[in-house]
Amino acid sequence: MSDDNGTTAFTITFKAGLHYDAPWVVVRGESTEELLVQLDALGKTGVIAKTVEVSTELQGVYAAAQGLPSKPVAVEVAPTAVVATPTTPVPLTLVPQAPAAAQSGPLCQHGQMVLRNGTKNNRAWSGWFCPTPQGTPDQCSPQFNKG
């Protein structure tokens, strides 16, 4: 089923954060049944968690290559529930939005700090960064790993 422009009839967009630098996952389908199958596959294969991981790594590498401090990306961990229409009895499916490993770092006054790493001047670095957007007036200082 397509609309008058020949595009897919149903589209769902999941955004991992509040700002445009957060990764998005867009799921399209010809029917609600096809959407449910695709959403279930995303959860089972880990595509959503991998999207967040790759986006975070790309942002850190880009910042390091530019000689800039890494820009923190807040990763919001909230399950996504798929609710069936009353005519289609389908159980709720919960899809995690971020890998569990992202929750193992230190906390600051703004929440869970985000791990960043990269290279600068041919030297590897890594550290934990405040989850607030870059330039926030009360942003916490990074905690760099020694080693």
GROMACS .gro file of N, CA and C in nm:
model
  441
    1MET      N    1   0.085  -0.117   0.000
    1MET     CA    2   0.000   0.000   0.000
    1MET      C    3   0.088   0.122   0.000
    2SER      N    4   0.068   0.213  -0.092
    2SER     CA    5   0.146   0.335  -0.102
    2SER      C    6   0.051   0.453  -0.114
    3ASP      N    7   0.103   0.573  -0.076
    3ASP     CA    8   0.021   0.691  -0.092
    3ASP      C    9   0.028   0.739  -0.237
    4ASP      N   10  -0.032   0.855  -0.267
    4ASP     CA   11  -0.038   0.905  -0.404
    4ASP      C   12   0.099   0.937  -0.464
    5ASN      N   13   0.200   0.957  -0.378
    5ASN     CA   14   0.334   0.989  -0.427
    5ASN      C   15   0.420   0.865  -0.448
    6GLY      N   16   0.366   0.747  -0.426
    6GLY     CA   17   0.442   0.625  -0.444
    6GLY      C   18   0.533   0.591  -0.326
    7THR      N   19   0.513   0.659  -0.213
    7THR     CA   20   0.595   0.631  -0.096
    7THR      C   21   0.526   0.528  -0.008
    8THR      N   22   0.599   0.473   0.086
    8THR     CA   23   0.545   0.373   0.176
    8THR      C   24   0.433   0.434   0.259
    9ALA      N   25   0.331   0.356   0.286
    9ALA     CA   26   0.211   0.407   0.352
    9ALA      C   27   0.233   0.438   0.500
   10PHE      N   28   0.319   0.364   0.569
   10PHE     CA   29   0.339   0.382   0.712
   10PHE      C   30   0.485   0.407   0.742
   11THR      N   31   0.513   0.508   0.824
   11THR     CA   32   0.649   0.541   0.865
   11THR      C   33   0.649   0.571   1.014
   12ILE      N   34   0.746   0.514   1.087
   12ILE     CA   35   0.767   0.543   1.229
   12ILE      C   36   0.911   0.591   1.242
   13THR      N   37   0.932   0.704   1.311
   13THR     CA   38   1.066   0.757   1.334
   13THR      C   39   1.094   0.757   1.483
   14PHE      N   40   1.204   0.696   1.524
   14PHE     CA   41   1.250   0.696   1.662
   14PHE      C   42   1.373   0.784   1.669
   15LYS      N   43   1.376   0.880   1.762
   15LYS     CA   44   1.489   0.970   1.778
   15LYS      C   45   1.550   0.946   1.915
   16ALA      N   46   1.680   0.929   1.922
   16ALA     CA   47   1.747   0.891   2.047
   16ALA      C   48   1.766   1.008   2.143
   17GLY      N   49   1.743   1.129   2.101
   17GLY     CA   50   1.762   1.243   2.191
   17GLY      C   51   1.679   1.362   2.146
   18LEU      N   52   1.704   1.473   2.212
   18LEU     CA   53   1.626   1.593   2.188
   18LEU      C   54   1.679   1.678   2.073
   19HIS      N   55   1.805   1.662   2.037
   19HIS     CA   56   1.869   1.749   1.940
   19HIS      C   57   1.895   1.676   1.808
   20TYR      N   58   1.930   1.752   1.704
   20TYR     CA   59   1.950   1.693   1.572
   20TYR      C   60   2.074   1.604   1.563
   21ASP      N   61   2.168   1.615   1.656
   21ASP     CA   62   2.286   1.531   1.650
   21ASP      C   63   2.262   1.391   1.706
   22ALA      N   64   2.144   1.367   1.762
   22ALA     CA   65   2.109   1.235   1.812
   22ALA      C   66   2.071   1.144   1.695
   23PRO      N   67   2.107   1.016   1.701
   23PRO     CA   68   2.073   0.926   1.590
   23PRO      C   69   1.923   0.902   1.580
   24TRP      N   70   1.877   0.879   1.458
   24TRP     CA   71   1.738   0.846   1.429
   24TRP      C   72   1.733   0.708   1.368
   25VAL      N   73   1.625   0.638   1.392
   25VAL     CA   74   1.596   0.513   1.323
   25VAL      C   75   1.458   0.531   1.261
   26VAL      N   76   1.449   0.513   1.130
   26VAL     CA   77   1.323   0.529   1.058
   26VAL      C   78   1.282   0.391   1.006
   27VAL      N   79   1.159   0.353   1.035
   27VAL     CA   80   1.106   0.223   0.994
   27VAL      C   81   0.986   0.250   0.903
   28ARG      N   82   0.986   0.188   0.786
   28ARG     CA   83   0.877   0.206   0.691
   28ARG      C   84   0.817   0.070   0.657
   29GLY      N   85   0.689   0.073   0.629
   29GLY     CA   86   0.622  -0.050   0.592
   29GLY      C   87   0.499  -0.025   0.508
   30GLU      N   88   0.462  -0.127   0.433
   30GLU     CA   89   0.344  -0.121   0.348
   30GLU      C   90   0.215  -0.141   0.429
   31SER      N   91   0.228  -0.202   0.548
   31SER     CA   92   0.111  -0.229   0.632
   31SER      C   93   0.155  -0.224   0.778
   32THR      N   94   0.056  -0.219   0.868
   32THR     CA   95   0.090  -0.221   1.010
   32THR      C   96   0.153  -0.354   1.049
   33GLU      N   97   0.110  -0.461   0.985
   33GLU     CA   98   0.169  -0.592   1.014
   33GLU      C   99   0.318  -0.594   0.976
   34GLU      N  100   0.351  -0.536   0.860
   34GLU     CA  101   0.491  -0.529   0.818
   34GLU      C  102   0.573  -0.445   0.915
   35LEU      N  103   0.516  -0.333   0.965
   35LEU     CA  104   0.586  -0.252   1.064
   35LEU      C  105   0.616  -0.331   1.190
   36LEU      N  106   0.519  -0.408   1.238
   36LEU     CA  107   0.539  -0.488   1.358
   36LEU      C  108   0.651  -0.590   1.339
   37VAL      N  109   0.657  -0.654   1.225
   37VAL     CA  110   0.763  -0.751   1.196
   37VAL      C  111   0.899  -0.681   1.195
   38GLN      N  112   0.906  -0.565   1.131
   38GLN     CA  113   1.033  -0.492   1.124
   38GLN      C  114   1.077  -0.442   1.261
   39LEU      N  115   0.985  -0.390   1.340
   39LEU     CA  116   1.019  -0.344   1.474
   39LEU      C  117   1.070  -0.458   1.561
   40ASP      N  118   1.005  -0.573   1.550
   40ASP     CA  119   1.050  -0.691   1.625
   40ASP      C  120   1.191  -0.731   1.584
   41ALA      N  121   1.219  -0.726   1.454
   41ALA     CA  122   1.353  -0.761   1.403
   41ALA      C  123   1.458  -0.662   1.453
   42LEU      N  124   1.424  -0.533   1.459
   42LEU     CA  125   1.519  -0.434   1.509
   42LEU      C  126   1.562  -0.466   1.652
   43GLY      N  127   1.467  -0.501   1.735
   43GLY     CA  128   1.498  -0.534   1.874
   43GLY      C  129   1.581  -0.660   1.887
   44LYS      N  130   1.545  -0.763   1.811
   44LYS     CA  131   1.614  -0.892   1.822
   44LYS      C  132   1.756  -0.889   1.765
   45THR      N  133   1.781  -0.807   1.664
   45THR     CA  134   1.913  -0.805   1.600
   45THR      C  135   2.007  -0.702   1.662
   46GLY      N  136   1.958  -0.614   1.748
   46GLY     CA  137   2.043  -0.514   1.811
   46GLY      C  138   2.072  -0.393   1.722
   47VAL      N  139   1.994  -0.372   1.618
   47VAL     CA  140   2.018  -0.261   1.525
   47VAL      C  141   2.009  -0.126   1.596
   48ILE      N  142   1.913  -0.110   1.685
   48ILE     CA  143   1.896   0.019   1.753
   48ILE      C  144   2.016   0.048   1.842
   49ALA      N  145   2.059  -0.049   1.921
   49ALA     CA  146   2.175  -0.028   2.008
   49ALA      C  147   2.301   0.001   1.925
   50LYS      N  148   2.318  -0.069   1.814
   50LYS     CA  149   2.435  -0.047   1.727
   50LYS      C  150   2.430   0.092   1.664
   51THR      N  151   2.311   0.142   1.629
   51THR     CA  152   2.298   0.276   1.573
   51THR      C  153   2.350   0.381   1.671
   52VAL      N  154   2.313   0.370   1.798
   52VAL     CA  155   2.359   0.463   1.901
   52VAL      C  156   2.510   0.452   1.918
   53GLU      N  157   2.562   0.331   1.923
   53GLU     CA  158   2.706   0.308   1.941
   53GLU      C  159   2.788   0.371   1.828
   54VAL      N  160   2.749   0.345   1.704
   54VAL     CA  161   2.824   0.397   1.588
   54VAL      C  162   2.813   0.548   1.581
   55SER      N  163   2.697   0.605   1.610
   55SER     CA  164   2.680   0.750   1.608
   55SER      C  165   2.771   0.816   1.712
   56THR      N  166   2.776   0.760   1.831
   56THR     CA  167   2.860   0.815   1.937
   56THR      C  168   3.007   0.808   1.898
   57GLU      N  169   3.050   0.697   1.842
   57GLU     CA  170   3.189   0.682   1.800
   57GLU      C  171   3.224   0.780   1.688
   58LEU      N  172   3.136   0.796   1.591
   58LEU     CA  173   3.160   0.888   1.481
   58LEU      C  174   3.175   1.032   1.531
   59GLN      N  175   3.090   1.073   1.623
   59GLN     CA  176   3.099   1.209   1.677
   59GLN      C  177   3.231   1.231   1.750
   60GLY      N  178   3.275   1.131   1.826
   60GLY     CA  179   3.402   1.144   1.898
   60GLY      C  180   3.521   1.150   1.804
   61VAL      N  181   3.523   1.067   1.700
   61VAL     CA  182   3.633   1.066   1.603
   61VAL      C  183   3.637   1.200   1.528
   62TYR      N  184   3.520   1.249   1.487
   62TYR     CA  185   3.515   1.376   1.415
   62TYR      C  186   3.567   1.491   1.502
   63ALA      N  187   3.524   1.496   1.628
   63ALA     CA  188   3.569   1.601   1.718
   63ALA      C  189   3.720   1.594   1.740
   64ALA      N  190   3.773   1.473   1.758
   64ALA     CA  191   3.917   1.457   1.779
   64ALA      C  192   3.995   1.499   1.654
   65ALA      N  193   3.945   1.465   1.536
   65ALA     CA  194   4.013   1.501   1.411
   65ALA      C  195   4.014   1.652   1.391
   66GLN      N  196   3.915   1.721   1.443
   66GLN     CA  197   3.908   1.866   1.430
   66GLN      C  198   3.984   1.936   1.542
   67GLY      N  199   4.039   1.859   1.637
   67GLY     CA  200   4.111   1.918   1.750
   67GLY      C  201   4.016   1.980   1.851
   68LEU      N  202   3.892   1.937   1.851
   68LEU     CA  203   3.791   1.990   1.942
   68LEU      C  204   3.766   1.890   2.054
   69PRO      N  205   3.715   1.940   2.166
   69PRO     CA  206   3.673   1.842   2.268
   69PRO      C  207   3.553   1.767   2.215
   70SER      N  208   3.541   1.643   2.255
   70SER     CA  209   3.428   1.563   2.210
   70SER      C  210   3.299   1.627   2.255
   71LYS      N  211   3.201   1.625   2.170
   71LYS     CA  212   3.069   1.678   2.202
   71LYS      C  213   2.989   1.569   2.269
   72PRO      N  214   2.944   1.590   2.391
   72PRO     CA  215   2.866   1.488   2.458
   72PRO      C  216   2.733   1.464   2.388
   73VAL      N  217   2.691   1.339   2.392
   73VAL     CA  218   2.562   1.303   2.336
   73VAL      C  219   2.486   1.233   2.447
   74ALA      N  220   2.374   1.291   2.486
   74ALA     CA  221   2.292   1.227   2.588
   74ALA      C  222   2.221   1.109   2.526
   75VAL      N  223   2.237   0.994   2.590
   75VAL     CA  224   2.170   0.874   2.541
   75VAL      C  225   2.053   0.847   2.634
   76GLU      N  226   1.934   0.863   2.584
   76GLU     CA  227   1.814   0.841   2.663
   76GLU      C  228   1.776   0.694   2.654
   77VAL      N  229   1.771   0.628   2.769
   77VAL     CA  230   1.736   0.487   2.770
   77VAL      C  231   1.589   0.476   2.807
   78ALA      N  232   1.508   0.452   2.706
   78ALA     CA  233   1.364   0.437   2.729
   78ALA      C  234   1.312   0.329   2.635
   79PRO      N  235   1.242   0.230   2.689
   79PRO     CA  236   1.189   0.127   2.599
   79PRO      C  237   1.080   0.183   2.510
   80THR      N  238   1.070   0.125   2.393
   80THR     CA  239   0.966   0.162   2.299
   80THR      C  240   0.863   0.051   2.297
   81ALA      N  241   0.739   0.084   2.319
   81ALA     CA  242   0.634  -0.016   2.320
   81ALA      C  243   0.557  -0.008   2.189
   82VAL      N  244   0.532  -0.122   2.130
   82VAL     CA  245   0.451  -0.130   2.010
   82VAL      C  246   0.313  -0.178   2.054
   83VAL      N  247   0.212  -0.096   2.032
   83VAL     CA  248   0.078  -0.129   2.076
   83VAL      C  249  -0.005  -0.168   1.955
   84ALA      N  250  -0.070  -0.281   1.964
   84ALA     CA  251  -0.150  -0.330   1.852
   84ALA      C  252  -0.282  -0.255   1.845
   85THR      N  253  -0.337  -0.247   1.725
   85THR     CA  254  -0.470  -0.191   1.707
   85THR      C  255  -0.571  -0.288   1.768
   86PRO      N  256  -0.689  -0.240   1.807
   86PRO     CA  257  -0.786  -0.329   1.871
   86PRO      C  258  -0.825  -0.450   1.785
   87THR      N  259  -0.816  -0.438   1.653
   87THR     CA  260  -0.855  -0.549   1.567
   87THR      C  261  -0.743  -0.651   1.548
   88THR      N  262  -0.621  -0.616   1.589
   88THR     CA  263  -0.508  -0.707   1.572
   88THR      C  264  -0.448  -0.739   1.708
   89PRO      N  265  -0.475  -0.854   1.767
   89PRO     CA  266  -0.421  -0.885   1.900
   89PRO      C  267  -0.273  -0.922   1.891
   90VAL      N  268  -0.186  -0.826   1.918
   90VAL     CA  269  -0.042  -0.848   1.916
   90VAL      C  270   0.012  -0.804   2.051
   91PRO      N  271   0.097  -0.883   2.118
   91PRO     CA  272   0.151  -0.844   2.249
   91PRO      C  273   0.247  -0.725   2.234
   92LEU      N  274   0.264  -0.652   2.343
   92LEU     CA  275   0.359  -0.540   2.344
   92LEU      C  276   0.501  -0.592   2.327
   93THR      N  277   0.580  -0.518   2.249
   93THR     CA  278   0.720  -0.553   2.228
   93THR      C  279   0.804  -0.437   2.279
   94LEU      N  280   0.893  -0.462   2.373
   94LEU     CA  281   0.981  -0.357   2.425
   94LEU      C  282   1.115  -0.364   2.353
   95VAL      N  283   1.160  -0.248   2.304
   95VAL     CA  284   1.286  -0.241   2.231
   95VAL      C  285   1.379  -0.146   2.304
   96PRO      N  286   1.491  -0.194   2.361
   96PRO     CA  287   1.583  -0.104   2.431
   96PRO      C  288   1.646  -0.004   2.333
   97GLN      N  289   1.672   0.119   2.379
   97GLN     CA  290   1.724   0.224   2.294
   97GLN      C  291   1.876   0.238   2.300
   98ALA      N  292   1.942   0.178   2.398
   98ALA     CA  293   2.086   0.195   2.410
   98ALA      C  294   2.146   0.069   2.472
   99PRO      N  295   2.274   0.042   2.442
   99PRO     CA  296   2.339  -0.074   2.500
   99PRO      C  297   2.356  -0.058   2.650
  100ALA      N  298   2.350  -0.170   2.723
  100ALA     CA  299   2.366  -0.164   2.867
  100ALA      C  300   2.502  -0.111   2.908
  101ALA      N  301   2.606  -0.133   2.827
  101ALA     CA  302   2.741  -0.088   2.861
  101ALA      C  303   2.748   0.064   2.874
  102ALA      N  304   2.660   0.137   2.809
  102ALA     CA  305   2.662   0.283   2.815
  102ALA      C  306   2.624   0.334   2.953
  103GLN      N  307   2.571   0.248   3.040
  103GLN     CA  308   2.526   0.290   3.171
  103GLN      C  309   2.627   0.259   3.281
  104SER      N  310   2.749   0.222   3.251
  104SER     CA  311   2.842   0.177   3.353
  104SER      C  312   2.942   0.284   3.397
  105GLY      N  313   2.935   0.405   3.346
  105GLY     CA  314   3.032   0.508   3.379
  105GLY      C  315   2.991   0.591   3.499
  106PRO      N  316   3.073   0.694   3.531
  106PRO     CA  317   3.044   0.780   3.645
  106PRO      C  318   2.924   0.871   3.620
  107LEU      N  319   2.870   0.922   3.728
  107LEU     CA  320   2.760   1.017   3.722
  107LEU      C  321   2.811   1.157   3.755
  108CYS      N  322   2.747   1.258   3.698
  108CYS     CA  323   2.772   1.397   3.737
  108CYS      C  324   2.638   1.455   3.778
  109GLN      N  325   2.635   1.583   3.810
  109GLN     CA  326   2.508   1.643   3.856
  109GLN      C  327   2.400   1.643   3.749
  110HIS      N  328   2.439   1.620   3.621
  110HIS     CA  329   2.343   1.620   3.512
  110HIS      C  330   2.300   1.480   3.470
  111GLY      N  331   2.357   1.378   3.530
  111GLY     CA  332   2.319   1.241   3.497
  111GLY      C  333   2.438   1.154   3.459
  112GLN      N  334   2.410   1.051   3.379
  112GLN     CA  335   2.510   0.954   3.335
  112GLN      C  336   2.612   1.019   3.242
  113MET      N  337   2.741   1.012   3.275
  113MET     CA  338   2.844   1.067   3.188
  113MET      C  339   2.865   0.975   3.068
  114VAL      N  340   2.911   1.033   2.956
  114VAL     CA  341   2.923   0.961   2.830
  114VAL      C  342   3.071   0.936   2.800
  115LEU      N  343   3.106   0.811   2.767
  115LEU     CA  344   3.244   0.775   2.735
  115LEU      C  345   3.279   0.822   2.594
  116ARG      N  346   3.391   0.889   2.580
  116ARG     CA  347   3.443   0.934   2.450
  116ARG      C  348   3.589   0.891   2.441
  117ASN      N  349   3.635   0.865   2.318
  117ASN     CA  350   3.776   0.835   2.298
  117ASN      C  351   3.815   0.875   2.158
  118GLY      N  352   3.943   0.890   2.136
  118GLY     CA  353   3.993   0.927   2.005
  118GLY      C  354   4.143   0.943   2.008
  119THR      N  355   4.199   1.012   1.910
  119THR     CA  356   4.341   1.040   1.905
  119THR      C  357   4.360   1.188   1.872
  120LYS      N  358   4.464   1.246   1.928
  120LYS     CA  359   4.501   1.384   1.900
  120LYS      C  360   4.653   1.390   1.905
  121ASN      N  361   4.712   1.448   1.802
  121ASN     CA  362   4.858   1.455   1.792
  121ASN      C  363   4.921   1.316   1.807
  122ASN      N  364   4.860   1.217   1.743
  122ASN     CA  365   4.907   1.078   1.743
  122ASN      C  366   4.907   1.014   1.882
  123ARG      N  367   4.824   1.066   1.973
  123ARG     CA  368   4.813   1.009   2.107
  123ARG      C  369   4.667   0.974   2.134
  124ALA      N  370   4.648   0.853   2.181
  124ALA     CA  371   4.512   0.808   2.213
  124ALA      C  372   4.466   0.872   2.344
  125TRP      N  373   4.337   0.901   2.354
  125TRP     CA  374   4.279   0.956   2.475
  125TRP      C  375   4.140   0.895   2.494
  126SER      N  376   4.093   0.897   2.619
  126SER     CA  377   3.956   0.857   2.648
  126SER      C  378   3.914   0.926   2.777
  127GLY      N  379   3.787   0.946   2.792
  127GLY     CA  380   3.738   1.010   2.913
  127GLY      C  381   3.587   1.012   2.917
  128TRP      N  382   3.535   1.052   3.029
  128TRP     CA  383   3.391   1.060   3.053
  128TRP      C  384   3.350   1.206   3.049
  129PHE      N  385   3.239   1.234   2.977
  129PHE     CA  386   3.195   1.372   2.955
  129PHE      C  387   3.051   1.391   3.003
  130CYS      N  388   3.025   1.510   3.053
  130CYS     CA  389   2.892   1.550   3.100
  130CYS      C  390   2.792   1.534   2.985
  131PRO      N  391   2.670   1.485   3.011
  131PRO     CA  392   2.573   1.463   2.904
  131PRO      C  393   2.504   1.590   2.853
  132THR      N  394   2.532   1.706   2.913
  132THR     CA  395   2.469   1.829   2.866
  132THR      C  396   2.528   1.870   2.732
  133PRO      N  397   2.452   1.945   2.650
  133PRO     CA  398   2.505   1.991   2.521
  133PRO      C  399   2.629   2.079   2.539
  134GLN      N  400   2.721   2.071   2.444
  134GLN     CA  401   2.844   2.150   2.449
  134GLN      C  402   2.810   2.297   2.465
  135GLY      N  403   2.881   2.366   2.556
  135GLY     CA  404   2.859   2.508   2.577
  135GLY      C  405   2.760   2.539   2.688
  136THR      N  406   2.701   2.437   2.749
  136THR     CA  407   2.609   2.461   2.860
  136THR      C  408   2.685   2.530   2.972
  137PRO      N  409   2.632   2.642   3.027
  137PRO     CA  410   2.708   2.720   3.127
  137PRO      C  411   2.757   2.641   3.248
  138ASP      N  412   2.678   2.550   3.303
  138ASP     CA  413   2.721   2.476   3.421
  138ASP      C  414   2.767   2.334   3.389
  139GLN      N  415   2.817   2.315   3.266
  139GLN     CA  416   2.862   2.182   3.223
  139GLN      C  417   2.978   2.134   3.310
  140CYS      N  418   2.974   2.007   3.348
  140CYS     CA  419   3.079   1.949   3.432
  140CYS      C  420   3.206   1.926   3.351
  141SER      N  421   3.319   1.928   3.418
  141SER     CA  422   3.448   1.903   3.353
  141SER      C  423   3.461   1.755   3.316
  142PRO      N  424   3.531   1.726   3.205
  142PRO     CA  425   3.552   1.586   3.168
  142PRO      C  426   3.640   1.514   3.270
  143GLN      N  427   3.621   1.385   3.281
  143GLN     CA  428   3.706   1.300   3.365
  143GLN      C  429   3.787   1.211   3.271
  144PHE      N  430   3.911   1.248   3.243
  144PHE     CA  431   3.993   1.173   3.149
  144PHE      C  432   4.050   1.050   3.215
  145ASN      N  433   4.056   0.940   3.138
  145ASN     CA  434   4.116   0.815   3.187
  145ASN      C  435   4.266   0.825   3.176
  146LYS      N  436   4.333   0.775   3.278
  146LYS     CA  437   4.479   0.775   3.278
  146LYS      C  438   4.527   0.638   3.235
  147GLY      N  439   4.629   0.638   3.156
  147GLY     CA  440   4.677   0.506   3.118
  147GLY      C  441   4.759   0.503   3.001
   0.00000   0.00000   0.00000
